[in-house]
Short mmCIF file of C-alpha atoms in Angstrom, two decimals:
data_model
loop_
_atom_site.label_atom_id
_atom_site.label_comp_id
_atom_site.label_asym_id
_atom_site.label_seq_id
_atom_site.Cartn_x
_atom_site.Cartn_y
_atom_site.Cartn_z
CA UNK A 82 -0.51 -14.22 9.79
CA UNK A 83 -1.49 -11.30 9.75
CA UNK A 84 -5.15 -9.56 8.63
CA UNK A 85 -6.61 -6.34 7.26
CA UNK A 86 -10.14 -6.35 6.89
CA UNK A 87 -12.29 -3.12 5.93
CA UNK A 88 -15.79 -4.48 5.55
CA UNK A 89 -17.25 -1.58 3.61
CA UNK A 90 -16.69 -1.45 0.36
CA UNK A 91 -18.02 1.79 -1.07
CA UNK A 92 -19.50 4.57 1.68
CA UNK A 93 -21.83 8.24 -0.02
CA UNK A 94 -21.96 11.14 1.51
CA UNK A 95 -22.90 13.99 0.58
CA UNK A 96 -20.15 17.25 1.08
CA UNK A 97 -19.77 18.36 4.77
CA UNK A 98 -21.16 15.23 6.25
CA UNK A 99 -19.08 13.55 8.72
CA UNK A 100 -18.03 9.96 7.45
CA UNK A 101 -16.23 7.12 9.28
CA UNK A 102 -14.50 4.70 7.72
CA UNK A 103 -13.82 1.19 9.61
CA UNK A 104 -10.39 -1.27 9.69
CA UNK A 105 -9.88 -3.73 12.56
CA UNK A 106 -7.19 -5.86 11.87
CA UNK A 107 -5.23 -9.09 13.39
CA UNK A 108 -1.73 -10.07 14.40
CA UNK A 109 -0.52 -12.78 16.93
CA UNK A 110 2.64 -9.35 18.10
CA UNK A 111 2.89 -6.95 20.73
CA UNK A 112 4.28 -4.64 18.42
CA UNK A 113 2.81 -3.68 15.72
CA UNK A 114 2.59 -0.99 13.85
CA UNK A 115 -1.12 -0.19 11.61
CA UNK A 116 -1.40 2.45 8.81
CA UNK A 117 -3.88 4.33 6.46
CA UNK A 118 -3.25 5.65 3.38
CA UNK A 119 -5.40 8.05 0.33
CA UNK A 120 -5.28 6.85 -3.17
CA UNK A 121 -7.12 9.58 -5.05
CA UNK A 122 -7.21 8.42 -8.02
CA UNK A 123 -4.86 9.63 -9.82
CA UNK A 124 -3.77 6.10 -8.28
CA UNK A 125 -0.23 7.28 -5.89
CA UNK A 126 -0.70 5.21 -2.32
CA UNK A 127 -0.73 8.64 -0.26
CA UNK A 128 0.37 8.41 3.60
CA UNK A 129 -1.51 9.59 6.07
CA UNK A 130 -0.79 8.30 10.00
CA UNK A 131 1.34 5.51 12.00
CA UNK A 132 -0.55 4.49 15.08
CA UNK A 133 2.58 1.82 17.52
CA UNK A 134 1.13 -0.84 19.25
CA UNK A 135 1.48 0.73 22.39
CA UNK A 136 0.18 4.27 22.34
CA UNK A 137 -4.42 3.68 22.56
CA UNK A 138 -4.39 8.04 22.88
CA UNK A 139 -7.02 8.67 19.79
CA UNK A 140 -5.36 11.68 17.49
CA UNK A 141 -6.83 14.97 15.40
CA UNK A 142 -5.30 16.02 12.36
CA UNK A 143 -7.24 19.20 10.01
CA UNK A 144 -10.52 17.24 9.66
CA UNK A 145 -9.00 13.62 9.87
CA UNK A 146 -9.05 11.59 13.14
CA UNK A 147 -7.98 8.31 14.35
CA UNK A 148 -9.78 5.47 16.98
CA UNK A 149 -7.24 3.22 17.90
CA UNK A 150 -8.81 0.76 20.58
CA UNK A 151 -6.82 -2.17 20.90
CA UNK A 152 -9.95 -4.64 23.06
CA UNK A 153 -11.17 -5.18 19.36
CA UNK A 154 -8.45 -4.85 17.38
CA UNK A 155 -9.81 -1.74 15.40
CA UNK A 156 -8.74 1.72 14.00
CA UNK A 157 -11.01 3.46 13.11
CA UNK A 158 -10.86 6.99 10.62
CA UNK A 159 -13.09 9.69 10.59
CA UNK A 160 -12.71 12.80 7.68
CA UNK A 161 -15.63 15.39 9.42
CA UNK A 162 -17.36 17.85 7.82
CA UNK A 163 -15.79 15.72 3.77
CA UNK A 164 -15.22 17.84 0.66
CA UNK A 165 -15.12 16.61 -2.77
CA UNK A 166 -11.57 16.19 -2.36
CA UNK A 167 -12.17 13.76 -0.14
CA UNK A 168 -12.89 11.92 -2.78
CA UNK A 169 -9.85 8.07 -2.48
CA UNK A 170 -9.92 5.13 -1.82
CA UNK A 171 -8.96 4.56 1.85
CA UNK A 172 -6.60 1.16 2.57
CA UNK A 173 -5.96 0.45 6.02
CA UNK A 174 -1.66 -1.02 7.21
CA UNK A 175 -0.67 -2.90 9.40
CA UNK A 176 3.46 -4.61 9.56
CA UNK A 177 4.94 -5.87 12.81
CA UNK A 178 8.04 -4.95 14.00
CA UNK A 179 10.03 -8.10 13.83
CA UNK A 180 12.41 -8.26 11.50
CA UNK A 181 11.86 -7.32 8.17
CA UNK A 182 8.01 -7.40 8.47
CA UNK A 183 5.18 -7.30 5.54
CA UNK A 184 3.33 -3.54 5.11
CA UNK A 185 -0.31 -5.96 4.21
CA UNK A 186 -3.14 -4.40 3.25
CA UNK A 187 -7.08 -4.31 3.69
CA UNK A 188 -8.90 -4.03 0.49
CA UNK A 189 -9.98 -0.32 0.13
CA UNK A 190 -13.15 1.64 1.03
CA UNK A 191 -13.99 3.62 -1.87
CA UNK A 192 -15.45 7.57 0.04
CA UNK A 193 -17.74 9.36 -2.66
CA UNK A 194 -18.30 12.74 -1.67
CA UNK A 195 -20.81 14.49 -3.68
CA UNK A 196 -21.32 17.91 -4.10
CA UNK B 287 13.04 15.45 -1.36
CA UNK B 288 12.63 13.52 -4.83
CA UNK B 289 10.36 10.28 -3.96
CA UNK B 290 10.04 7.42 -5.16
CA UNK B 291 10.51 7.42 -9.19
CA UNK B 292 8.71 4.62 -11.19
CA UNK B 293 9.07 3.65 -15.37
CA UNK B 294 6.64 3.18 -17.76
CA UNK B 295 3.26 4.44 -16.09
CA UNK B 296 1.71 2.46 -18.44
CA UNK B 297 2.34 -0.81 -20.94
CA UNK B 298 -0.22 -2.63 -23.17
CA UNK B 299 1.30 -6.17 -23.83
CA UNK B 300 -0.51 -8.83 -25.45
CA UNK B 301 0.06 -12.15 -23.09
CA UNK B 302 2.82 -14.57 -24.04
CA UNK B 303 5.08 -11.21 -24.19
CA UNK B 304 7.31 -10.47 -21.66
CA UNK B 305 7.66 -6.77 -19.68
CA UNK B 306 10.17 -5.07 -17.25
CA UNK B 307 9.05 -2.51 -14.77
CA UNK B 308 11.88 -0.13 -13.36
CA UNK B 309 11.29 1.48 -9.52
CA UNK B 310 14.16 4.55 -8.62
CA UNK B 311 13.67 4.49 -4.66
CA UNK B 312 13.78 7.67 -2.08
CA UNK B 313 17.61 8.56 -1.51
CA UNK B 314 18.42 5.77 1.00
CA UNK B 315 15.46 3.62 2.16
CA UNK B 316 17.21 1.03 2.56
CA UNK B 317 13.75 -1.48 1.97
CA UNK B 318 11.28 -1.61 -1.02
CA UNK B 319 8.33 -3.47 -2.09
CA UNK B 320 7.22 -4.43 -4.56
CA UNK B 321 3.57 -4.75 -5.21
CA UNK B 322 0.73 -5.72 -7.35
CA UNK B 323 -2.93 -3.69 -7.50
CA UNK B 324 -6.22 -5.42 -9.53
CA UNK B 325 -8.46 -3.42 -10.00
CA UNK B 326 -10.85 -3.15 -6.90
CA UNK B 327 -8.10 -5.21 -4.34
CA UNK B 328 -5.68 -4.17 -1.51
CA UNK B 329 -1.64 -3.99 -2.89
CA UNK B 330 -0.73 -7.08 -3.12
CA UNK B 331 3.51 -7.50 -1.73
CA UNK B 332 5.38 -8.94 -4.17
CA UNK B 333 9.09 -9.06 -3.40
CA UNK B 334 10.20 -7.64 -0.24
CA UNK B 335 14.13 -6.26 -1.15
CA UNK B 336 16.38 -4.14 2.13
CA UNK B 337 19.56 -4.11 0.63
CA UNK B 338 19.75 -5.58 -2.75
CA UNK B 339 18.63 -8.80 -0.55
CA UNK B 340 15.04 -10.33 -0.88
CA UNK B 341 13.92 -10.81 2.36
CA UNK B 342 10.56 -11.52 1.58
CA UNK B 343 9.42 -13.33 -2.74
CA UNK B 344 6.69 -15.82 -1.17
CA UNK B 345 4.03 -14.51 -3.01
CA UNK B 346 6.35 -13.78 -6.44
CA UNK B 347 5.44 -16.49 -9.39
CA UNK B 348 8.24 -16.90 -9.69
CA UNK B 349 7.63 -19.17 -12.48
CA UNK B 350 7.18 -16.18 -14.80
CA UNK B 351 8.33 -13.60 -12.38
CA UNK B 352 10.86 -12.41 -11.24
CA UNK B 353 13.24 -9.07 -9.78
CA UNK B 354 16.60 -7.60 -8.49
CA UNK B 355 17.51 -4.66 -6.80
CA UNK B 356 21.34 -3.70 -8.02
CA UNK B 357 23.93 -1.95 -5.93
CA UNK B 358 20.88 -1.83 -3.67
CA UNK B 359 19.03 1.07 -4.61
CA UNK B 360 17.05 1.01 -8.40
CA UNK B 361 15.20 -2.12 -9.24
CA UNK B 362 13.27 -3.69 -11.52
CA UNK B 363 10.72 -6.54 -11.85
CA UNK B 364 9.91 -8.51 -15.25
CA UNK B 365 7.59 -10.89 -16.66
CA UNK B 366 8.27 -13.76 -18.46
CA UNK B 367 5.61 -14.53 -20.20
CA UNK B 368 2.82 -12.67 -19.00
CA UNK B 369 -0.61 -14.28 -18.75
CA UNK B 370 -4.29 -11.80 -19.03
CA UNK B 371 -4.31 -12.48 -14.71
CA UNK B 372 -1.23 -10.25 -14.87
CA UNK B 373 -2.99 -7.04 -15.43
CA UNK B 374 -2.94 -4.48 -12.59
CA UNK B 375 -1.27 -1.71 -11.53
CA UNK B 376 2.56 -2.36 -9.83
CA UNK B 377 2.97 -0.55 -7.56
CA UNK B 378 6.69 0.15 -6.17
CA UNK B 379 7.30 2.33 -2.58
CA UNK B 380 10.94 2.37 -0.68
CA UNK B 381 11.27 3.21 3.09
CA UNK B 382 13.56 3.58 5.87
CA UNK B 383 14.38 -0.18 7.65
CA UNK B 384 12.40 -0.77 10.43
CA UNK B 385 8.46 -1.26 10.97
CA UNK B 386 8.25 1.00 12.29
CA UNK B 387 8.03 3.43 8.97
CA UNK B 388 5.25 4.28 6.50
CA UNK B 389 6.11 3.04 3.23
CA UNK B 390 6.17 5.89 0.23
CA UNK B 391 4.93 4.91 -3.02
CA UNK B 392 5.49 5.70 -6.06
CA UNK B 393 2.24 6.58 -8.64
CA UNK B 394 2.46 3.03 -10.43
CA UNK B 395 2.52 1.09 -13.77
CA UNK B 396 -0.46 0.33 -14.82
CA UNK B 397 -0.38 -2.14 -16.87
CA UNK B 398 -3.36 -4.49 -19.20
CA UNK B 399 -2.57 -8.13 -21.15
CA UNK B 400 -4.45 -8.57 -24.49
#
């Protein structure tokens, strides 16, 4: 069985602060994929990044960066110099590579960035 | 490239009534998903199609929910009869086949059962 845990329910920061969103996962599969999605107030889930289990290189995209550590089953997401537009709910998700596997989501972390 | 289309955006019904949601996935995407997202929670998979076949419906309340994907393209999710606890956002998503592919989501249908 797959499980994704996002322990932080809500985080509030002031604009320009850095913020890290935590994600811990459980899976018995050796090959799997991790994802982060953003859900702004409009409601649509927006894909941010995909990471496969055999590539532990960290990734940076503008103000976003992701830290994947297989040893601790974590896939954390950092926003540098946060902006008000970053306010949203962020979801971490997991899918194995076996068959037609399910995309399993965590409960999400609501990020509030105030000016 | 057009995204995943869903309709309606909002629906209010009384308990015990029936309701149907429609989804048109991204062209060429063989996998289609229906998720239920209750306020404050993450999306929960209701049913997953591969072309027009069901590959996972383990969390679908089959006594009241049904879904079909005719000709492997559009899909309809139906609730009959609705309960108060069915109030949620129903999200449709699609993807290419394979674990590595990300799913693309529609804007969802917000259902309120009163």
